[in-house]
mmCIF file of C-alpha atoms and ligand atoms in Angstrom:
data_model
loop_
_atom_site.group_PDB
_atom_site.id
_atom_site.type_symbol
_atom_site.label_atom_id
_atom_site.label_comp_id
_atom_site.label_asym_id
_atom_site.label_seq_id
_atom_site.Cartn_x
_atom_site.Cartn_y
_atom_site.Cartn_z
ATOM 1 C CA UNK L 1 -73.323 -36.489 -59.001
ATOM 2 C CA UNK L 2 -74.441 -33.407 -57.838
ATOM 3 C CA UNK L 3 -77.589 -31.808 -59.800
ATOM 4 C CA UNK L 4 -78.426 -28.456 -61.149
ATOM 5 C CA UNK L 5 -80.422 -26.025 -58.587
ATOM 6 C CA UNK L 6 -83.300 -23.725 -60.020
ATOM 7 C CA UNK L 7 -84.228 -20.744 -57.967
ATOM 8 C CA UNK L 8 -85.960 -17.645 -58.341
ATOM 9 C CA UNK L 9 -87.920 -16.139 -55.139
ATOM 10 C CA UNK L 10 -90.496 -12.906 -54.771
ATOM 11 C CA UNK L 11 -92.315 -11.715 -52.140
ATOM 12 C CA UNK L 12 -96.316 -10.459 -52.338
ATOM 13 C CA UNK L 13 -97.918 -8.650 -50.381
ATOM 14 C CA UNK L 14 -101.451 -8.610 -48.194
ATOM 15 C CA UNK L 15 -104.503 -7.076 -49.182
ATOM 16 C CA UNK L 16 -107.217 -6.381 -47.486
ATOM 17 C CA UNK L 17 -110.692 -6.434 -49.573
ATOM 18 C CA UNK L 18 -112.691 -3.030 -48.300
ATOM 19 C CA UNK L 19 -115.495 -4.374 -50.601
ATOM 20 C CA UNK L 20 -115.510 -7.916 -49.305
ATOM 21 C CA UNK L 21 -115.293 -11.304 -51.104
ATOM 22 C CA UNK L 22 -118.363 -13.906 -49.651
ATOM 23 C CA UNK L 23 -119.313 -16.578 -51.338
ATOM 24 C CA UNK L 24 -118.400 -19.084 -53.829
ATOM 25 C CA UNK L 25 -120.541 -20.042 -57.531
ATOM 26 C CA UNK L 26 -118.420 -23.250 -58.027
ATOM 27 C CA UNK L 27 -115.843 -24.454 -54.759
ATOM 28 C CA UNK L 28 -112.795 -26.516 -57.236
ATOM 29 C CA UNK L 29 -112.187 -23.391 -59.187
ATOM 30 C CA UNK L 30 -113.057 -20.286 -56.308
ATOM 31 C CA UNK L 31 -115.370 -18.448 -58.417
ATOM 32 C CA UNK L 32 -117.359 -16.261 -56.525
ATOM 33 C CA UNK L 33 -120.520 -15.033 -56.261
ATOM 34 C CA UNK L 34 -119.983 -11.435 -55.854
ATOM 35 C CA UNK L 35 -117.053 -9.179 -57.724
ATOM 36 C CA UNK L 36 -114.734 -7.057 -54.630
ATOM 37 C CA UNK L 37 -112.258 -4.289 -54.707
ATOM 38 C CA UNK L 38 -109.046 -4.371 -52.005
ATOM 39 C CA UNK L 39 -106.067 -1.728 -51.314
ATOM 40 C CA UNK L 40 -102.276 -3.771 -51.297
ATOM 41 C CA UNK L 41 -100.572 -3.273 -47.753
ATOM 42 C CA UNK L 42 -97.563 -2.540 -47.821
ATOM 43 C CA UNK L 43 -94.501 -5.220 -48.424
ATOM 44 C CA UNK L 44 -92.680 -3.086 -45.784
ATOM 45 C CA UNK L 45 -95.396 -4.348 -42.755
ATOM 46 C CA UNK L 46 -96.775 -7.505 -43.945
ATOM 47 C CA UNK L 47 -96.044 -9.821 -47.062
ATOM 48 C CA UNK L 48 -95.079 -13.451 -48.007
ATOM 49 C CA UNK L 49 -91.449 -14.160 -48.691
ATOM 50 C CA UNK L 50 -90.828 -16.999 -50.750
ATOM 51 C CA UNK L 51 -88.373 -19.084 -52.825
ATOM 52 C CA UNK L 52 -89.425 -21.599 -55.304
ATOM 53 C CA UNK L 53 -86.919 -23.955 -56.128
ATOM 54 C CA UNK L 54 -86.290 -26.997 -58.926
ATOM 55 C CA UNK L 55 -83.971 -29.810 -58.716
ATOM 56 C CA UNK L 56 -83.906 -33.541 -60.903
ATOM 57 C CA UNK L 57 -82.403 -34.806 -56.887
ATOM 58 C CA UNK L 58 -85.911 -32.979 -55.885
ATOM 59 C CA UNK L 59 -88.200 -36.635 -55.307
ATOM 60 C CA UNK L 60 -91.353 -34.992 -54.795
ATOM 61 C CA UNK L 61 -93.156 -31.358 -54.525
ATOM 62 C CA UNK L 62 -92.099 -29.716 -50.773
ATOM 63 C CA UNK L 63 -93.451 -26.361 -48.893
ATOM 64 C CA UNK L 64 -92.495 -24.908 -46.032
ATOM 65 C CA UNK L 65 -94.114 -21.575 -44.177
ATOM 66 C CA UNK L 66 -91.980 -20.369 -41.245
ATOM 67 C CA UNK L 67 -90.081 -23.629 -41.642
ATOM 68 C CA UNK L 68 -92.522 -25.825 -41.153
ATOM 69 C CA UNK L 69 -93.712 -28.792 -43.192
ATOM 70 C CA UNK L 70 -96.350 -27.814 -45.166
ATOM 71 C CA UNK L 71 -100.094 -30.634 -46.052
ATOM 72 C CA UNK L 72 -99.477 -29.612 -49.985
ATOM 73 C CA UNK L 73 -102.147 -32.719 -51.295
ATOM 74 C CA UNK L 74 -104.998 -30.082 -50.952
ATOM 75 C CA UNK L 75 -106.890 -29.512 -54.374
ATOM 76 C CA UNK L 76 -105.965 -25.599 -54.000
ATOM 77 C CA UNK L 77 -102.232 -26.094 -53.986
ATOM 78 C CA UNK L 78 -102.937 -28.946 -56.631
ATOM 79 C CA UNK L 79 -104.540 -26.998 -59.010
ATOM 80 C CA UNK L 80 -101.657 -24.250 -58.147
ATOM 81 C CA UNK L 81 -98.604 -26.858 -59.061
ATOM 82 C CA UNK L 82 -101.019 -27.931 -61.909
ATOM 83 C CA UNK L 83 -101.122 -24.766 -63.923
ATOM 84 C CA UNK L 84 -98.020 -23.540 -63.560
ATOM 85 C CA UNK L 85 -96.530 -27.124 -64.787
ATOM 86 C CA UNK L 86 -98.857 -26.337 -67.644
ATOM 87 C CA UNK L 87 -97.915 -22.933 -68.349
ATOM 88 C CA UNK L 88 -93.838 -24.039 -68.125
ATOM 89 C CA UNK L 89 -94.555 -27.838 -70.673
ATOM 90 C CA UNK L 90 -94.935 -25.501 -73.152
ATOM 91 C CA UNK L 91 -92.494 -22.899 -73.661
ATOM 92 C CA UNK L 92 -90.809 -26.470 -73.113
ATOM 93 C CA UNK L 93 -92.328 -27.211 -75.808
ATOM 94 C CA UNK L 94 -91.482 -24.485 -77.792
ATOM 95 C CA UNK L 95 -88.399 -24.340 -77.180
ATOM 96 C CA UNK L 96 -86.698 -27.485 -77.031
ATOM 97 C CA UNK L 97 -82.888 -26.723 -75.779
ATOM 98 C CA UNK L 98 -85.179 -25.685 -72.249
ATOM 99 C CA UNK L 99 -84.692 -26.946 -69.248
ATOM 100 C CA UNK L 100 -87.251 -29.692 -68.864
ATOM 101 C CA UNK L 101 -87.958 -27.970 -65.501
ATOM 102 C CA UNK L 102 -91.800 -28.953 -65.063
ATOM 103 C CA UNK L 103 -90.623 -32.555 -64.832
ATOM 104 C CA UNK L 104 -88.866 -32.027 -61.494
ATOM 105 C CA UNK L 105 -89.052 -31.612 -57.898
ATOM 106 C CA UNK L 106 -90.726 -28.403 -56.570
ATOM 107 C CA UNK L 107 -89.586 -27.063 -53.533
ATOM 108 C CA UNK L 108 -91.336 -23.806 -51.451
ATOM 109 C CA UNK L 109 -90.044 -22.276 -48.971
ATOM 110 C CA UNK L 110 -92.312 -19.740 -48.116
ATOM 111 C CA UNK L 111 -91.985 -16.708 -45.148
ATOM 112 C CA UNK L 112 -94.866 -14.875 -43.628
ATOM 113 C CA UNK L 113 -94.172 -11.388 -41.682
ATOM 114 C CA UNK L 114 -97.486 -11.498 -38.938
ATOM 115 C CA UNK L 115 -99.921 -14.736 -37.921
ATOM 116 C CA UNK L 116 -100.838 -17.148 -40.093
ATOM 117 C CA UNK L 117 -104.350 -17.416 -39.779
ATOM 118 C CA UNK L 118 -105.238 -14.595 -37.898
ATOM 119 C CA UNK L 119 -107.783 -13.258 -40.425
ATOM 120 C CA UNK L 120 -104.368 -11.063 -41.583
ATOM 121 C CA UNK L 121 -105.713 -12.406 -44.907
ATOM 122 C CA UNK L 122 -102.459 -14.453 -45.032
ATOM 123 C CA UNK L 123 -103.536 -17.783 -47.338
ATOM 124 C CA UNK L 124 -103.666 -13.867 -49.802
ATOM 125 C CA UNK L 125 -100.172 -13.087 -49.765
ATOM 126 C CA UNK L 126 -99.195 -16.594 -49.685
ATOM 127 C CA UNK L 127 -100.698 -18.371 -52.880
ATOM 128 C CA UNK L 128 -99.684 -14.852 -55.039
ATOM 129 C CA UNK L 129 -96.006 -15.096 -53.332
ATOM 130 C CA UNK L 130 -96.463 -19.154 -54.362
ATOM 131 C CA UNK L 131 -97.957 -18.588 -57.238
ATOM 132 C CA UNK L 132 -95.738 -15.761 -58.819
ATOM 133 C CA UNK L 133 -92.286 -17.614 -56.959
ATOM 134 C CA UNK L 134 -93.093 -20.876 -59.567
ATOM 135 C CA UNK L 135 -93.455 -18.603 -62.289
ATOM 136 C CA UNK L 136 -90.605 -16.585 -61.871
ATOM 137 C CA UNK L 137 -89.022 -19.569 -61.663
ATOM 138 C CA UNK L 138 -90.279 -21.220 -64.896
ATOM 139 C CA UNK L 139 -89.765 -18.186 -66.925
ATOM 140 C CA UNK L 140 -93.180 -17.659 -67.732
ATOM 141 C CA UNK L 141 -94.389 -15.154 -69.808
ATOM 142 C CA UNK L 142 -97.352 -14.729 -67.604
ATOM 143 C CA UNK L 143 -98.983 -11.467 -67.053
ATOM 144 C CA UNK L 144 -100.260 -10.652 -63.705
ATOM 145 C CA UNK L 145 -103.842 -11.185 -64.779
ATOM 146 C CA UNK L 146 -102.845 -14.229 -66.158
ATOM 147 C CA UNK L 147 -101.322 -15.334 -62.292
ATOM 148 C CA UNK L 148 -104.253 -13.989 -60.807
ATOM 149 C CA UNK L 149 -106.174 -16.365 -62.751
ATOM 150 C CA UNK L 150 -103.581 -19.183 -61.168
ATOM 151 C CA UNK L 151 -103.640 -17.732 -57.796
ATOM 152 C CA UNK L 152 -107.333 -17.223 -57.093
ATOM 153 C CA UNK L 153 -107.308 -21.118 -57.682
ATOM 154 C CA UNK L 154 -105.294 -21.044 -54.619
ATOM 155 C CA UNK L 155 -106.881 -18.879 -52.334
ATOM 156 C CA UNK L 156 -109.694 -16.560 -53.870
ATOM 157 C CA UNK L 157 -108.505 -12.982 -52.210
ATOM 158 C CA UNK L 158 -104.787 -14.007 -53.458
ATOM 159 C CA UNK L 159 -105.748 -12.738 -57.281
ATOM 160 C CA UNK L 160 -105.689 -9.610 -55.850
ATOM 161 C CA UNK L 161 -102.741 -9.787 -54.246
ATOM 162 C CA UNK L 162 -100.890 -10.062 -57.720
ATOM 163 C CA UNK L 163 -101.642 -6.338 -58.263
ATOM 164 C CA UNK L 164 -100.315 -3.359 -56.154
ATOM 165 C CA UNK L 165 -102.050 -0.314 -55.124
ATOM 166 C CA UNK L 166 -105.801 -0.835 -55.319
ATOM 167 C CA UNK L 167 -106.962 -4.242 -57.112
ATOM 168 C CA UNK L 168 -110.525 -5.770 -58.108
ATOM 169 C CA UNK L 169 -111.679 -8.740 -59.066
ATOM 170 C CA UNK L 170 -113.912 -9.353 -61.788
ATOM 171 C CA UNK L 171 -116.954 -12.366 -60.519
ATOM 172 C CA UNK L 172 -116.476 -13.032 -64.334
ATOM 173 C CA UNK L 173 -119.313 -14.998 -65.875
ATOM 174 C CA UNK L 174 -117.429 -18.518 -67.709
ATOM 175 C CA UNK L 175 -117.684 -21.341 -65.961
ATOM 176 C CA UNK L 176 -114.847 -22.260 -66.918
ATOM 177 C CA UNK L 177 -113.194 -19.283 -64.063
ATOM 178 C CA UNK L 178 -110.894 -17.750 -67.192
ATOM 179 C CA UNK L 179 -112.186 -13.782 -66.322
ATOM 180 C CA UNK L 180 -112.610 -14.404 -62.981
ATOM 181 C CA UNK L 181 -109.090 -12.328 -62.404
ATOM 182 C CA UNK L 182 -108.061 -9.061 -60.919
ATOM 183 C CA UNK L 183 -107.342 -5.969 -62.091
ATOM 184 C CA UNK L 184 -105.965 -2.447 -61.357
ATOM 185 C CA UNK L 185 -108.382 -0.065 -60.604
ATOM 186 C CA UNK L 186 -105.200 2.526 -59.266
ATOM 187 C CA UNK L 187 -101.773 2.415 -58.435
ATOM 188 C CA UNK L 188 -100.821 2.624 -54.963
ATOM 189 C CA UNK L 189 -98.788 6.326 -56.728
ATOM 190 C CA UNK L 190 -102.181 7.297 -57.577
ATOM 191 C CA UNK L 191 -103.346 7.772 -53.892
ATOM 192 C CA UNK L 192 -100.444 7.553 -51.818
ATOM 193 C CA UNK L 193 -100.946 8.453 -48.214
ATOM 194 C CA UNK L 194 -103.723 6.044 -47.401
ATOM 195 C CA UNK L 195 -102.589 4.147 -44.103
ATOM 196 C CA UNK L 196 -103.913 0.826 -42.629
ATOM 197 C CA UNK L 197 -104.118 0.436 -38.510
ATOM 198 C CA UNK L 198 -103.873 -3.096 -38.165
ATOM 199 C CA UNK L 199 -105.504 -3.724 -34.597
ATOM 200 C CA UNK L 200 -104.537 -7.340 -33.479
ATOM 201 C CA UNK L 201 -107.903 -8.143 -31.223
ATOM 202 C CA UNK L 202 -106.718 -11.825 -31.420
ATOM 203 C CA UNK L 203 -103.546 -13.568 -32.737
ATOM 204 C CA UNK L 204 -105.216 -17.208 -32.342
ATOM 205 C CA UNK L 205 -106.195 -18.972 -35.543
ATOM 206 C CA UNK L 206 -109.465 -18.046 -36.596
ATOM 207 C CA UNK L 207 -113.402 -20.264 -35.910
ATOM 208 C CA UNK L 208 -114.978 -21.069 -39.146
ATOM 209 C CA UNK L 209 -112.935 -20.916 -41.618
ATOM 210 C CA UNK L 210 -113.832 -18.272 -45.010
ATOM 211 C CA UNK L 211 -114.534 -21.444 -47.196
ATOM 212 C CA UNK L 212 -116.864 -23.057 -44.418
ATOM 213 C CA UNK L 213 -117.858 -19.351 -43.345
ATOM 214 C CA UNK L 214 -118.695 -18.578 -47.026
ATOM 215 C CA UNK L 215 -120.068 -21.891 -48.140
ATOM 216 C CA UNK L 216 -122.897 -21.943 -44.640
ATOM 217 C CA UNK L 217 -123.778 -17.835 -46.103
ATOM 218 C CA UNK L 218 -124.359 -18.891 -49.245
ATOM 219 C CA UNK L 219 -126.410 -22.339 -47.937
ATOM 220 C CA UNK L 220 -128.533 -20.460 -45.357
ATOM 221 C CA UNK L 221 -129.151 -16.832 -45.213
ATOM 222 C CA UNK L 222 -131.904 -14.637 -46.903
ATOM 223 C CA UNK L 223 -130.256 -10.819 -46.781
ATOM 224 C CA UNK L 224 -127.165 -12.602 -48.999
ATOM 225 C CA UNK L 225 -129.175 -12.685 -52.001
ATOM 226 C CA UNK L 226 -129.961 -8.918 -51.908
ATOM 227 C CA UNK L 227 -125.718 -7.707 -50.714
ATOM 228 C CA UNK L 228 -124.645 -9.711 -54.528
ATOM 229 C CA UNK L 229 -127.194 -9.150 -56.661
ATOM 230 C CA UNK L 230 -127.435 -5.467 -55.326
ATOM 231 C CA UNK L 231 -126.137 -4.019 -53.075
ATOM 232 C CA UNK L 232 -122.483 -5.281 -53.789
ATOM 233 C CA UNK L 233 -122.541 -4.665 -57.510
ATOM 234 C CA UNK L 234 -124.025 -0.719 -56.877
ATOM 235 C CA UNK L 235 -120.268 -0.569 -54.027
ATOM 236 C CA UNK L 236 -118.024 -1.419 -56.656
ATOM 237 C CA UNK L 237 -118.579 1.093 -58.593
ATOM 238 C CA UNK L 238 -118.645 3.541 -55.578
ATOM 239 C CA UNK L 239 -116.314 2.225 -54.109
ATOM 240 C CA UNK L 240 -113.917 2.305 -57.842
ATOM 241 C CA UNK L 241 -115.356 6.235 -58.366
ATOM 242 C CA UNK L 242 -114.457 6.703 -54.682
ATOM 243 C CA UNK L 243 -111.096 5.431 -55.462
ATOM 244 C CA UNK L 244 -110.389 7.528 -58.598
ATOM 245 C CA UNK L 245 -112.114 10.793 -56.989
ATOM 246 C CA UNK L 246 -110.002 9.907 -54.067
ATOM 247 C CA UNK L 247 -112.369 10.954 -51.699
ATOM 248 C CA UNK L 248 -111.794 9.207 -48.718
ATOM 249 C CA UNK L 249 -115.406 10.312 -47.136
ATOM 250 C CA UNK L 250 -117.282 8.266 -49.179
ATOM 251 C CA UNK L 251 -114.531 5.491 -49.560
ATOM 252 C CA UNK L 252 -114.970 4.776 -45.417
ATOM 253 C CA UNK L 253 -118.140 4.810 -45.860
ATOM 254 C CA UNK L 254 -118.303 2.608 -48.180
ATOM 255 C CA UNK L 255 -115.940 0.091 -46.472
ATOM 256 C CA UNK L 256 -117.416 0.540 -43.595
ATOM 257 C CA UNK L 257 -121.286 -0.720 -44.477
ATOM 258 C CA UNK L 258 -119.232 -3.215 -46.986
ATOM 259 C CA UNK L 259 -117.819 -4.543 -43.505
ATOM 260 C CA UNK L 260 -121.388 -4.422 -41.387
ATOM 261 C CA UNK L 261 -123.259 -6.116 -44.731
ATOM 262 C CA UNK L 262 -120.672 -9.109 -44.516
ATOM 263 C CA UNK L 263 -121.653 -9.560 -40.528
ATOM 264 C CA UNK L 264 -124.438 -8.689 -41.166
ATOM 265 C CA UNK L 265 -124.595 -12.140 -43.630
ATOM 266 C CA UNK L 266 -122.996 -14.196 -41.654
ATOM 267 C CA UNK L 267 -124.739 -13.667 -38.229
ATOM 268 C CA UNK L 268 -127.583 -14.354 -41.151
ATOM 269 C CA UNK L 269 -126.622 -17.992 -41.227
ATOM 270 C CA UNK L 270 -127.607 -21.000 -39.415
ATOM 271 C CA UNK L 271 -126.043 -21.825 -36.806
ATOM 272 C CA UNK L 272 -125.572 -17.791 -36.885
ATOM 273 C CA UNK L 273 -121.030 -17.299 -37.637
ATOM 274 C CA UNK L 274 -119.499 -14.412 -34.924
ATOM 275 C CA UNK L 275 -116.497 -13.510 -36.128
ATOM 276 C CA UNK L 276 -115.985 -10.016 -34.673
ATOM 277 C CA UNK L 277 -115.475 -9.793 -30.432
ATOM 278 C CA UNK L 278 -116.289 -7.264 -27.980
ATOM 279 C CA UNK L 279 -112.848 -6.269 -28.817
ATOM 280 C CA UNK L 280 -113.591 -5.583 -31.763
ATOM 281 C CA UNK L 281 -117.094 -3.441 -31.514
ATOM 282 C CA UNK L 282 -115.388 -1.254 -28.685
ATOM 283 C CA UNK L 283 -112.745 -0.691 -32.373
ATOM 284 C CA UNK L 284 -116.226 -0.200 -34.158
ATOM 285 C CA UNK L 285 -117.148 2.698 -31.388
ATOM 286 C CA UNK L 286 -113.796 4.325 -31.212
ATOM 287 C CA UNK L 287 -114.039 5.287 -34.936
ATOM 288 C CA UNK L 288 -117.250 6.090 -34.438
ATOM 289 C CA UNK L 289 -116.262 8.579 -31.733
ATOM 290 C CA UNK L 290 -112.942 9.520 -34.180
ATOM 291 C CA UNK L 291 -114.736 10.662 -36.519
ATOM 292 C CA UNK L 292 -117.806 12.744 -34.758
ATOM 293 C CA UNK L 293 -115.327 14.234 -33.018
ATOM 294 C CA UNK L 294 -113.277 15.181 -36.384
ATOM 295 C CA UNK L 295 -116.982 16.898 -37.839
ATOM 296 C CA UNK L 296 -116.670 14.734 -40.924
ATOM 297 C CA UNK L 297 -114.783 11.255 -41.382
ATOM 298 C CA UNK L 298 -111.492 10.249 -41.169
ATOM 299 C CA UNK L 299 -111.271 6.818 -40.449
ATOM 300 C CA UNK L 300 -112.874 3.948 -41.802
ATOM 301 C CA UNK L 301 -113.609 0.084 -40.224
ATOM 302 C CA UNK L 302 -113.057 -3.425 -41.505
ATOM 303 C CA UNK L 303 -113.495 -6.545 -40.613
ATOM 304 C CA UNK L 304 -112.013 -10.477 -42.398
ATOM 305 C CA UNK L 305 -113.034 -14.108 -41.044
ATOM 306 C CA UNK L 306 -111.484 -12.452 -38.001
ATOM 307 C CA UNK L 307 -111.681 -10.725 -35.380
ATOM 308 C CA UNK L 308 -109.045 -8.183 -35.511
ATOM 309 C CA UNK L 309 -109.456 -4.404 -37.112
ATOM 310 C CA UNK L 310 -108.314 -2.807 -40.267
ATOM 311 C CA UNK L 311 -108.658 0.845 -39.425
ATOM 312 C CA UNK L 312 -108.297 3.240 -42.714
ATOM 313 C CA UNK L 313 -107.421 6.608 -42.866
ATOM 314 C CA UNK L 314 -104.763 9.358 -44.799
ATOM 315 C CA UNK L 315 -101.340 10.258 -43.478
ATOM 316 C CA UNK L 316 -102.306 13.977 -42.353
ATOM 317 C CA UNK L 317 -104.859 11.868 -39.648
ATOM 318 C CA UNK L 318 -102.001 9.978 -38.415
ATOM 319 C CA UNK L 319 -101.950 11.248 -35.051
ATOM 320 C CA UNK L 320 -105.488 11.614 -34.573
ATOM 321 C CA UNK L 321 -106.419 7.958 -35.413
ATOM 322 C CA UNK L 322 -104.000 6.255 -35.066
ATOM 323 C CA UNK L 323 -102.480 8.141 -32.009
ATOM 324 C CA UNK L 324 -106.073 7.920 -30.420
ATOM 325 C CA UNK L 325 -106.503 4.065 -31.031
ATOM 326 C CA UNK L 326 -103.242 3.887 -29.779
ATOM 327 C CA UNK L 327 -103.866 5.723 -26.300
ATOM 328 C CA UNK L 328 -107.232 4.502 -25.194
ATOM 329 C CA UNK L 329 -106.594 0.598 -26.406
ATOM 330 C CA UNK L 330 -103.576 -0.049 -26.025
ATOM 331 C CA UNK L 331 -104.291 -1.036 -21.943
ATOM 332 C CA UNK L 332 -108.093 -2.969 -23.072
ATOM 333 C CA UNK L 333 -107.554 -6.509 -21.834
ATOM 334 C CA UNK L 334 -107.986 -7.852 -25.322
ATOM 335 C CA UNK L 335 -105.508 -6.124 -27.328
ATOM 336 C CA UNK L 336 -102.358 -6.570 -28.410
ATOM 337 C CA UNK L 337 -101.281 -3.379 -29.117
ATOM 338 C CA UNK L 338 -97.792 -4.183 -29.573
ATOM 339 C CA UNK L 339 -98.527 -6.159 -32.340
ATOM 340 C CA UNK L 340 -101.545 -3.613 -33.800
ATOM 341 C CA UNK L 341 -99.364 -1.556 -35.825
ATOM 342 C CA UNK L 342 -99.693 1.783 -38.872
ATOM 343 C CA UNK L 343 -98.623 0.011 -42.177
ATOM 344 C CA UNK L 344 -98.595 2.286 -45.333
ATOM 345 C CA UNK L 345 -101.755 1.090 -47.496
ATOM 346 C CA UNK L 346 -101.671 1.148 -51.365
ATOM 347 C CA UNK L 347 -98.331 -0.353 -52.514
ATOM 348 C CA UNK L 348 -97.460 -1.493 -55.780
ATOM 349 C CA UNK L 349 -96.241 -4.831 -56.315
ATOM 350 C CA UNK L 350 -92.829 -4.818 -58.424
HETATM 351 O O1 LIG B 401 -109.125 -15.647 -49.494
HETATM 352 P P1 LIG B 401 -110.201 -16.146 -48.690
HETATM 353 O O2 LIG B 401 -111.176 -17.754 -49.331
HETATM 354 O O3 LIG B 401 -109.693 -16.726 -47.106
HETATM 355 O O4 LIG B 401 -111.490 -15.525 -48.213
HETATM 356 C C1 LIG B 401 -111.528 -14.819 -48.201
HETATM 357 C C2 LIG B 401 -112.145 -13.395 -47.658
HETATM 358 C C3 LIG B 401 -112.748 -12.107 -46.967
HETATM 359 O O5 LIG B 401 -110.867 -11.546 -46.541
HETATM 360 C C4 LIG B 401 -113.267 -12.264 -45.652
HETATM 361 C C5 LIG B 401 -112.669 -10.953 -47.826
HETATM 362 C C6 LIG B 401 -111.526 -10.612 -49.039
HETATM 363 O O6 LIG B 401 -112.285 -10.252 -49.917
HETATM 364 O O7 LIG B 401 -110.974 -10.910 -48.618
#
């Protein structure tokens, strides 16, 4: 007998932090040691598209990413499924005529249009899309804030991809993580001419996972204490102000310095972790040269847990910034210039 299949789809964008999340105070719930702030990239360029379906005929939960079966037995994915099913059960308890979707197997199908796990925040878009597609399937009345609390348990940075534009993530103070959620700093429309150039220095899977890197940093870096107690709180306030006032020079200064602070903490661990390579450092020098030539700060670099550079600039400086990078580094060994593309940053989430 043919069983009904229920289905819902969504897109979630990649976000790139300008004040980095680095360090967990609770590894099970992904509770961070500091707040963070990111810019959401355009869904036309970098995004995860996910379809969630459920049916009585699905005997178990499954997930495919770009056509390949994924292991979903990990605690992170299980936590997301569990939280969403719990919310669905409360809907079913209130409306007894509602179909018992919470008891059915889930089939999740995801597609990324960018290299997975190359330090391009694939897990952020991935878990945000997974959580929202299931929330849509279950017709949950949840707000983006509540969904961010769930997506955070999949991957910390994913909570910020539930919001478009400029998104923050409060570290929170509760042990159960109830106040460790994302929030909107400003919508994309507030500062729509922000652009990001992604320079793929290597599309290989990263060496040290963010989870392992954070654990090692928290355990062994002496610099890290200063970062979470003093440096980041000050920079979070200054970054929110820079975004609200659309002060690009301040935004850029804070972005590059915070990226350097994060990578300095990684180098300060035992043994040291190096995510950036010679190509990454060439991008840093190139940014400095462009700013020196311009006589003002018109571009900013930032690096996540991998060697790829993300360069932020304003649309008015597209030719100067993106043009210079493409002209000078396009042929350099180690750059895959065809994958480095300028994307519209600060996209609204539907
Ligand atoms: O969300 P995770 O566990 O993949 O960690 C992301 C860490 C950084 O990308 C380096 C910083 C950030 O805030 O996104």
